[in-house]
Amino acid sequence: MHKSKIILILVLLIAITSVCIFLFSNKDKKESTDITLRSLADKKDFYIGGAVNSLYLDNDSDYSNVIGRELNLITTENEMKFGIIHPEKYRYDFSSADKIVDFAITNKQKVRGHTLVWHHQIPKWLEEGQYSKEEIKEILRQHIQTVVGRYRGQIYAWDVVNEAFNDDGTLRDNFWLKTIGPEYIELSFQWAHEADPKALLFYNDYGIEAINAKSIKVLETLKTLREKGVPIDGIGLQMHTWIVNGTNINELKTILNNYGSVGLQVEITELDIGVAEAKESKKTKEKLQADLYSSIFTTCLSSESCSAVVLWGITDKYTYRIEEEEPLIFNRKYKPKEAYWSILESLQKDY
Ligand code: G3I
């Protein structure tokens, strides 16, 4: 064989090898031309979301890039909570919330509003204001209708009431129950509906993704309120969970059917999966985490009533949980973890 032919074959072999090395090494870096979580979700008319913190949108371009590239839905982590958006009785501060909504509009993403009525982050002017029941009702009505009204048509779904039940199924004895009474729940949904009749209105909570006293009571209460004509469209399962004794997938399947059977739309609204308690190696923990992410996404994608999975963040760099939990799908250096690839695979399946 001519020497020149041998050289040509050698050159071709080197070229093929280097292309393979380049492609393999790029598995860790997501390029804009790659298939993304949102490109796959869009094809299924499914929503993969994430909680966004406005503090990082401005000063971390990796953060804003990965959110814009991978998610077709975002929610405000803190910016629409009572104490942040309504810091004084006659003053609202929409600046940080607007930043997130504007980001979503620029990136053609849907927005979930979080959250209108909660026992955390109630501003001092209200909590310590010594107002009467009727005054607090009017303050809450104005708050809800001012905030929902401002984003009318821009926010497709609201977490209207958040975490109103205790683990035993009783109502949480929070500021709203103490001052207005149990009717604060239905009143909040009615006021939100009046402000934006097209927005989907959710009740949101943790620990209701399994069969227990809390989830049974929540289901019963929402069913009764809907039968009374209260405009409650959906239920948000927060799902802050763990790889150790975290989530029972069979119970999750049942619970999705149970909520769907009474006409509730279900969204998984704050998913993150901690690994700190596990005793296995880092690599094994990351694999277990990926498997659970995949099971939860597959369960939601297979369910008639589950339309979105929202992660409570996107990178371990900014999780609200302790750093050892490493609960999200990109590591602190924005390298996609095993969980990212397992979610991608779950979005590539047919259901
Ligand atoms: O904005 C103030 C800032 O002015 C102050 O300097 C700083 C230090 O005190 O605090 C800042 O407020 C913090 C806020 O996040 C905004 O960053 C609060 O202290 C802090 O408690 C708050 O934590 C948030 C927590 O909800 C309470 O609102 C977390 O970031 C957020 O991830 C977490 O999210 C909740 C969901 O809303 C409901 N479901 C549970 C989930 C996890 O707790």
Short mmCIF file of C-alpha atoms and ligand atoms in Angstrom, two decimals:
data_model
loop_
_atom_site.label_atom_id
_atom_site.label_comp_id
_atom_site.label_asym_id
_atom_site.label_seq_id
_atom_site.Cartn_x
_atom_site.Cartn_y
_atom_site.Cartn_z
CA MET A 1 0.00 0.00 0.00
CA HIS A 2 1.41 3.41 -0.90
CA LYS A 3 2.94 5.37 1.88
CA SER A 4 0.61 8.26 1.07
CA LYS A 5 -2.45 6.07 1.61
CA ILE A 6 -1.20 5.00 5.03
CA ILE A 7 -0.62 8.61 5.99
CA LEU A 8 -4.13 9.53 4.78
CA ILE A 9 -5.67 6.72 6.87
CA LEU A 10 -3.64 7.81 9.92
CA VAL A 11 -4.76 11.44 9.46
CA LEU A 12 -8.38 10.32 9.16
CA LEU A 13 -8.09 8.16 12.32
CA ILE A 14 -6.61 11.09 14.27
CA ALA A 15 -9.36 13.39 13.05
CA ILE A 16 -12.13 10.94 14.03
CA THR A 17 -10.56 10.37 17.45
CA SER A 18 -10.27 14.07 18.19
CA VAL A 19 -13.89 14.70 17.16
CA CYS A 20 -14.99 11.91 19.52
CA ILE A 21 -12.91 13.36 22.37
CA PHE A 22 -14.35 16.81 21.72
CA LEU A 23 -17.93 15.57 21.68
CA PHE A 24 -17.44 13.45 24.82
CA SER A 25 -15.74 16.23 26.75
CA ASN A 26 -18.52 18.59 25.79
CA LYS A 27 -21.10 16.35 27.55
CA ASP A 28 -20.31 18.36 30.67
CA LYS A 29 -20.76 21.73 29.06
CA LYS A 30 -24.21 22.54 27.74
CA GLU A 31 -23.97 24.34 24.38
CA SER A 32 -26.84 26.51 23.24
CA THR A 33 -27.33 24.30 20.17
CA ASP A 34 -27.87 21.17 22.35
CA ILE A 35 -31.23 19.65 23.16
CA THR A 36 -32.37 21.36 26.39
CA LEU A 37 -34.88 20.52 29.11
CA ARG A 38 -37.18 23.25 27.85
CA SER A 39 -36.93 22.24 24.18
CA LEU A 40 -38.11 18.76 25.12
CA ALA A 41 -40.76 20.03 27.55
CA ASP A 42 -42.10 22.47 24.94
CA LYS A 43 -42.65 19.55 22.53
CA LYS A 44 -44.83 17.86 25.19
CA ASP A 45 -46.67 21.04 26.17
CA PHE A 46 -45.14 20.38 29.63
CA TYR A 47 -43.56 22.87 31.96
CA ILE A 48 -40.17 22.55 33.62
CA GLY A 49 -39.65 25.45 35.94
CA GLY A 50 -37.41 26.90 38.58
CA ALA A 51 -37.54 29.38 41.44
CA VAL A 52 -35.56 32.49 40.52
CA ASN A 53 -33.87 34.86 42.95
CA SER A 54 -33.61 38.39 41.56
CA LEU A 55 -30.38 38.97 43.53
CA TYR A 56 -28.50 36.67 41.15
CA LEU A 57 -30.16 37.58 37.86
CA ASP A 58 -28.11 40.76 37.60
CA ASN A 59 -24.72 39.65 38.83
CA ASP A 60 -24.33 36.04 37.66
CA SER A 61 -24.57 35.60 33.88
CA ASP A 62 -24.17 31.82 34.18
CA TYR A 63 -27.28 31.82 36.39
CA SER A 64 -29.43 33.84 34.00
CA ASN A 65 -28.08 31.94 30.96
CA VAL A 66 -28.87 28.48 32.36
CA ILE A 67 -32.34 29.58 33.50
CA GLY A 68 -33.15 31.13 30.13
CA ARG A 69 -31.78 28.11 28.24
CA GLU A 70 -33.25 25.24 30.26
CA LEU A 71 -36.60 26.39 31.74
CA ASN A 72 -39.92 27.34 30.12
CA LEU A 73 -41.44 28.43 33.43
CA ILE A 74 -40.11 30.42 36.36
CA THR A 75 -41.42 31.46 39.76
CA THR A 76 -40.35 34.16 42.16
CA GLU A 77 -38.45 32.65 45.11
CA ASN A 78 -39.13 35.57 47.47
CA GLU A 79 -39.96 38.72 45.50
CA MET A 80 -43.76 38.45 45.66
CA LYS A 81 -43.99 37.54 49.34
CA PHE A 82 -46.08 39.94 51.41
CA GLY A 83 -43.23 41.52 53.38
CA ILE A 84 -41.06 42.13 50.30
CA ILE A 85 -43.67 43.41 47.84
CA HIS A 86 -45.72 45.39 50.41
CA PRO A 87 -43.16 46.63 52.95
CA GLU A 88 -45.27 49.54 54.28
CA LYS A 89 -49.05 49.93 54.59
CA TYR A 90 -49.30 52.46 51.77
CA ARG A 91 -46.19 51.43 49.81
CA TYR A 92 -45.63 48.50 47.43
CA ASP A 93 -42.20 47.64 46.04
CA PHE A 94 -42.57 45.75 42.77
CA SER A 95 -38.99 46.33 41.61
CA SER A 96 -37.54 42.87 42.29
CA ALA A 97 -40.70 41.06 41.19
CA ASP A 98 -40.80 43.09 37.97
CA LYS A 99 -37.19 42.07 37.28
CA ILE A 100 -38.19 38.41 37.24
CA VAL A 101 -41.39 38.93 35.26
CA ASP A 102 -39.49 41.03 32.69
CA PHE A 103 -36.83 38.28 32.46
CA ALA A 104 -39.56 35.73 31.79
CA ILE A 105 -41.14 37.88 29.09
CA THR A 106 -37.74 38.34 27.40
CA ASN A 107 -37.10 34.58 27.55
CA LYS A 108 -40.65 33.58 26.56
CA GLN A 109 -41.24 31.75 29.85
CA LYS A 110 -44.44 31.34 31.88
CA VAL A 111 -44.53 32.74 35.41
CA ARG A 112 -46.00 31.33 38.63
CA GLY A 113 -46.70 33.93 41.31
CA HIS A 114 -45.50 32.87 44.77
CA THR A 115 -47.16 33.54 47.26
CA LEU A 116 -50.05 35.78 48.34
CA VAL A 117 -51.03 34.44 51.79
CA TRP A 118 -48.50 32.69 54.07
CA HIS A 119 -47.54 32.72 57.76
CA HIS A 120 -43.92 33.75 56.95
CA GLN A 121 -42.69 37.20 55.91
CA ILE A 122 -45.74 39.11 57.12
CA PRO A 123 -44.49 42.70 57.52
CA LYS A 124 -44.28 44.18 61.03
CA TRP A 125 -46.63 47.08 60.15
CA LEU A 126 -49.37 44.48 59.68
CA GLU A 127 -48.44 41.79 62.20
CA GLU A 128 -47.99 44.32 65.02
CA GLY A 129 -50.59 46.83 63.82
CA GLN A 130 -53.41 45.95 66.26
CA TYR A 131 -55.95 46.04 63.43
CA SER A 132 -59.51 44.72 63.76
CA LYS A 133 -60.77 41.66 61.89
CA GLU A 134 -62.56 43.83 59.31
CA GLU A 135 -59.48 46.05 58.83
CA ILE A 136 -57.24 43.03 58.24
CA LYS A 137 -59.74 41.55 55.78
CA GLU A 138 -59.69 44.83 53.84
CA ILE A 139 -55.87 45.02 53.98
CA LEU A 140 -55.59 41.44 52.67
CA ARG A 141 -58.20 42.05 49.96
CA GLN A 142 -56.38 45.16 48.77
CA HIS A 143 -53.01 43.38 48.91
CA ILE A 144 -54.18 40.43 46.83
CA GLN A 145 -56.05 42.54 44.29
CA THR A 146 -53.22 45.07 43.93
CA VAL A 147 -50.56 42.40 43.37
CA VAL A 148 -52.63 40.05 41.20
CA GLY A 149 -54.09 43.00 39.30
CA ARG A 150 -50.64 44.37 38.49
CA TYR A 151 -49.55 41.14 36.81
CA ARG A 152 -52.91 40.33 35.24
CA GLY A 153 -52.28 38.43 32.02
CA GLN A 154 -48.56 38.02 32.79
CA ILE A 155 -48.79 35.41 35.57
CA TYR A 156 -50.64 32.24 34.56
CA ALA A 157 -50.88 30.73 38.05
CA TRP A 158 -50.70 31.90 41.67
CA ASP A 159 -49.92 30.14 44.90
CA VAL A 160 -52.78 31.97 46.60
CA VAL A 161 -52.56 30.28 50.02
CA ASN A 162 -49.38 28.55 51.18
CA GLU A 163 -48.96 25.99 54.01
CA ALA A 164 -52.30 26.51 55.81
CA PHE A 165 -52.47 23.00 57.35
CA ASN A 166 -50.59 21.19 60.11
CA ASP A 167 -49.29 17.63 59.69
CA ASP A 168 -52.30 16.27 61.61
CA GLY A 169 -54.76 17.90 59.20
CA THR A 170 -55.82 20.75 61.47
CA LEU A 171 -55.60 24.33 60.26
CA ARG A 172 -52.30 26.05 61.10
CA ASP A 173 -52.92 28.63 63.83
CA ASN A 174 -51.36 31.43 61.80
CA PHE A 175 -51.87 35.21 61.78
CA TRP A 176 -54.66 34.95 59.21
CA LEU A 177 -56.63 32.29 61.08
CA LYS A 178 -56.26 34.16 64.34
CA THR A 179 -57.40 37.51 62.92
CA ILE A 180 -59.88 36.69 60.14
CA GLY A 181 -60.87 33.11 60.90
CA PRO A 182 -60.92 29.99 58.63
CA GLU A 183 -62.78 31.88 55.93
CA TYR A 184 -59.51 33.66 55.01
CA ILE A 185 -58.77 30.77 52.68
CA GLU A 186 -61.87 31.01 50.48
CA LEU A 187 -61.88 34.81 50.64
CA SER A 188 -58.28 34.90 49.34
CA PHE A 189 -59.17 32.73 46.35
CA GLN A 190 -62.25 34.79 45.57
CA TRP A 191 -60.33 38.09 45.74
CA ALA A 192 -57.55 36.71 43.53
CA HIS A 193 -60.11 35.47 40.99
CA GLU A 194 -61.80 38.87 40.85
CA ALA A 195 -58.41 40.49 40.14
CA ASP A 196 -57.47 38.07 37.33
CA PRO A 197 -60.27 35.68 36.30
CA LYS A 198 -57.96 33.90 33.84
CA ALA A 199 -55.17 33.08 36.30
CA LEU A 200 -55.06 29.53 37.69
CA LEU A 201 -55.32 29.62 41.48
CA PHE A 202 -53.41 27.05 43.54
CA TYR A 203 -53.28 25.91 47.13
CA ASN A 204 -49.60 25.10 47.85
CA ASP A 205 -48.10 22.98 50.63
CA TYR A 206 -45.40 20.48 51.65
CA GLY A 207 -45.85 16.90 52.88
CA ILE A 208 -49.02 16.32 50.82
CA GLU A 209 -47.42 14.13 48.14
CA ALA A 210 -48.16 10.98 50.18
CA ILE A 211 -51.24 9.44 51.81
CA ASN A 212 -51.37 10.95 55.32
CA ALA A 213 -53.64 12.91 57.69
CA LYS A 214 -52.58 16.21 56.09
CA SER A 215 -53.08 15.24 52.45
CA ILE A 216 -56.44 13.57 53.21
CA LYS A 217 -57.71 16.73 54.97
CA VAL A 218 -56.34 19.05 52.27
CA LEU A 219 -58.05 17.00 49.56
CA GLU A 220 -61.34 16.96 51.49
CA THR A 221 -61.19 20.71 52.17
CA LEU A 222 -60.36 21.72 48.59
CA LYS A 223 -63.06 19.40 47.24
CA THR A 224 -65.65 20.99 49.57
CA LEU A 225 -64.56 24.54 48.72
CA ARG A 226 -64.71 23.82 44.99
CA GLU A 227 -68.19 22.33 45.42
CA LYS A 228 -69.16 25.63 47.14
CA GLY A 229 -67.97 27.45 44.01
CA VAL A 230 -64.69 28.77 45.45
CA PRO A 231 -62.32 29.30 42.45
CA ILE A 232 -59.55 26.86 43.36
CA ASP A 233 -58.03 25.37 40.20
CA GLY A 234 -55.04 23.45 41.43
CA ILE A 235 -52.82 22.09 44.14
CA GLY A 236 -49.09 22.65 44.44
CA LEU A 237 -46.99 19.84 45.90
CA GLN A 238 -43.79 21.50 47.12
CA MET A 239 -41.76 18.27 47.38
CA HIS A 240 -38.65 19.39 49.21
CA THR A 241 -37.43 15.83 49.55
CA TRP A 242 -34.42 13.56 50.12
CA ILE A 243 -32.85 10.40 48.68
CA VAL A 244 -33.09 8.85 52.17
CA ASN A 245 -36.76 8.09 53.10
CA GLY A 246 -37.81 10.92 50.83
CA THR A 247 -40.57 10.08 48.39
CA ASN A 248 -42.82 7.04 47.97
CA ILE A 249 -43.39 6.99 44.20
CA ASN A 250 -46.37 4.64 44.40
CA GLU A 251 -48.09 6.96 46.87
CA LEU A 252 -47.23 9.93 44.66
CA LYS A 253 -48.97 8.20 41.73
CA THR A 254 -52.05 7.58 43.91
CA ILE A 255 -52.13 11.11 45.26
CA LEU A 256 -51.89 12.62 41.76
CA ASN A 257 -54.91 10.52 40.76
CA ASN A 258 -56.80 11.47 43.93
CA TYR A 259 -56.34 15.22 43.38
CA GLY A 260 -57.10 14.81 39.67
CA SER A 261 -60.29 12.88 40.47
CA VAL A 262 -61.81 15.96 42.14
CA GLY A 263 -60.84 18.18 39.19
CA LEU A 264 -57.69 19.72 40.64
CA GLN A 265 -54.74 20.45 38.36
CA VAL A 266 -51.50 19.35 40.04
CA GLU A 267 -48.10 21.00 39.81
CA ILE A 268 -44.97 19.96 41.63
CA THR A 269 -43.92 23.43 42.74
CA GLU A 270 -40.66 23.40 44.76
CA LEU A 271 -38.82 20.18 43.98
CA ASP A 272 -35.33 19.69 45.32
CA ILE A 273 -33.75 16.42 46.51
CA GLY A 274 -31.23 16.50 49.37
CA VAL A 275 -28.42 13.96 49.67
CA ALA A 276 -26.76 14.94 52.97
CA GLU A 277 -28.11 12.08 55.10
CA ALA A 278 -27.05 9.33 52.70
CA LYS A 279 -23.95 7.37 53.72
CA GLU A 280 -22.92 6.34 50.20
CA SER A 281 -20.11 7.86 48.14
CA LYS A 282 -20.65 11.25 46.43
CA LYS A 283 -20.93 9.50 43.07
CA THR A 284 -23.51 7.01 44.35
CA LYS A 285 -25.50 9.75 46.08
CA GLU A 286 -25.59 11.70 42.83
CA LYS A 287 -26.86 8.58 41.01
CA LEU A 288 -29.56 7.96 43.65
CA GLN A 289 -30.58 11.60 43.36
CA ALA A 290 -30.77 11.31 39.56
CA ASP A 291 -32.92 8.19 39.84
CA LEU A 292 -35.38 9.91 42.16
CA TYR A 293 -35.58 13.00 39.94
CA SER A 294 -36.26 10.71 37.01
CA SER A 295 -38.99 8.79 38.91
CA ILE A 296 -40.74 12.00 39.99
CA PHE A 297 -40.63 13.53 36.52
CA THR A 298 -41.79 10.26 34.92
CA THR A 299 -44.65 10.02 37.43
CA CYS A 300 -45.80 13.57 36.70
CA LEU A 301 -45.39 13.18 32.93
CA SER A 302 -47.43 9.95 33.04
CA SER A 303 -50.24 11.53 35.05
CA GLU A 304 -53.26 13.16 33.42
CA SER A 305 -53.47 15.76 36.21
CA CYS A 306 -49.79 16.80 36.56
CA SER A 307 -48.75 19.60 34.21
CA ALA A 308 -45.49 21.02 35.57
CA VAL A 309 -42.47 20.35 37.73
CA VAL A 310 -40.84 23.43 39.23
CA LEU A 311 -37.43 23.07 40.87
CA TRP A 312 -36.67 25.22 43.88
CA GLY A 313 -33.66 26.74 42.18
CA ILE A 314 -31.38 25.42 39.45
CA THR A 315 -27.85 25.27 40.89
CA ASP A 316 -26.42 24.05 44.20
CA LYS A 317 -24.59 27.38 44.30
CA TYR A 318 -27.76 29.15 45.48
CA THR A 319 -29.96 26.57 47.21
CA TYR A 320 -31.81 27.72 50.35
CA ARG A 321 -30.97 24.32 51.89
CA ILE A 322 -27.71 23.60 53.72
CA GLU A 323 -24.84 23.27 51.27
CA GLU A 324 -24.24 19.54 52.01
CA GLU A 325 -27.71 18.72 50.62
CA GLU A 326 -26.59 19.61 47.08
CA PRO A 327 -30.29 19.25 46.06
CA LEU A 328 -30.41 20.69 42.55
CA ILE A 329 -29.46 19.69 39.01
CA PHE A 330 -26.43 21.87 38.23
CA ASN A 331 -23.43 21.93 40.55
CA ARG A 332 -21.89 25.11 41.92
CA LYS A 333 -19.83 25.53 38.76
CA TYR A 334 -22.94 25.10 36.53
CA LYS A 335 -21.89 21.65 35.37
CA PRO A 336 -25.00 19.52 34.74
CA LYS A 337 -25.22 16.73 37.34
CA GLU A 338 -26.48 13.18 36.76
CA ALA A 339 -29.93 14.50 37.73
CA TYR A 340 -29.91 16.86 34.74
CA TRP A 341 -29.31 13.97 32.33
CA SER A 342 -31.88 11.74 34.00
CA ILE A 343 -34.55 14.47 33.68
CA LEU A 344 -33.53 14.97 30.04
CA GLU A 345 -34.06 11.24 29.44
CA SER A 346 -37.45 11.29 31.17
CA LEU A 347 -38.51 14.16 28.90
CA GLN A 348 -37.42 12.17 25.79
CA LYS A 349 -39.75 9.24 26.56
CA ASP A 350 -43.26 8.87 25.16
CA TYR A 351 -46.08 8.65 27.71
O1 G3I B 1 -34.51 40.53 52.06
C1 G3I B 1 -33.85 40.38 53.33
C2 G3I B 1 -32.57 41.23 53.36
O2 G3I B 1 -32.94 42.61 53.28
C3 G3I B 1 -31.82 40.96 54.67
O3 G3I B 1 -30.61 41.69 54.66
C4 G3I B 1 -31.53 39.45 54.74
C5 G3I B 1 -30.77 39.09 55.99
O4 G3I B 1 -31.68 39.14 57.10
O5 G3I B 1 -32.78 38.71 54.73
C6 G3I B 1 -33.46 38.91 53.49
O6 G3I B 1 -34.68 38.19 53.53
C7 G3I B 1 -34.46 36.78 53.39
C8 G3I B 1 -35.29 36.30 52.18
O7 G3I B 1 -35.18 34.85 52.04
C9 G3I B 1 -34.86 36.96 50.89
O8 G3I B 1 -33.56 36.56 50.58
C10 G3I B 1 -35.00 36.09 54.65
O9 G3I B 1 -34.15 36.44 55.73
C11 G3I B 1 -34.96 34.58 54.45
O10 G3I B 1 -35.60 33.94 55.54
C12 G3I B 1 -35.74 34.22 53.19
O11 G3I B 1 -35.65 32.81 53.02
C13 G3I B 1 -36.57 32.28 52.04
C14 G3I B 1 -37.65 31.46 52.80
O12 G3I B 1 -38.53 30.85 51.85
C15 G3I B 1 -38.49 32.35 53.69
O13 G3I B 1 -39.20 33.27 52.88
C16 G3I B 1 -35.80 31.35 51.10
O14 G3I B 1 -34.89 32.13 50.31
C17 G3I B 1 -36.78 30.62 50.18
O15 G3I B 1 -36.08 29.66 49.39
C18 G3I B 1 -37.83 29.89 51.02
O16 G3I B 1 -38.75 29.31 50.15
C19 G3I B 1 -39.87 28.65 50.79
C20 G3I B 1 -41.10 28.87 49.93
O17 G3I B 1 -41.32 30.26 49.79
C21 G3I B 1 -42.30 28.16 50.53
N1 G3I B 1 -42.02 26.72 50.69
C22 G3I B 1 -40.82 26.46 51.50
C23 G3I B 1 -39.61 27.13 50.87
C24 G3I B 1 -38.34 26.80 51.64
O18 G3I B 1 -38.42 27.31 52.93
#
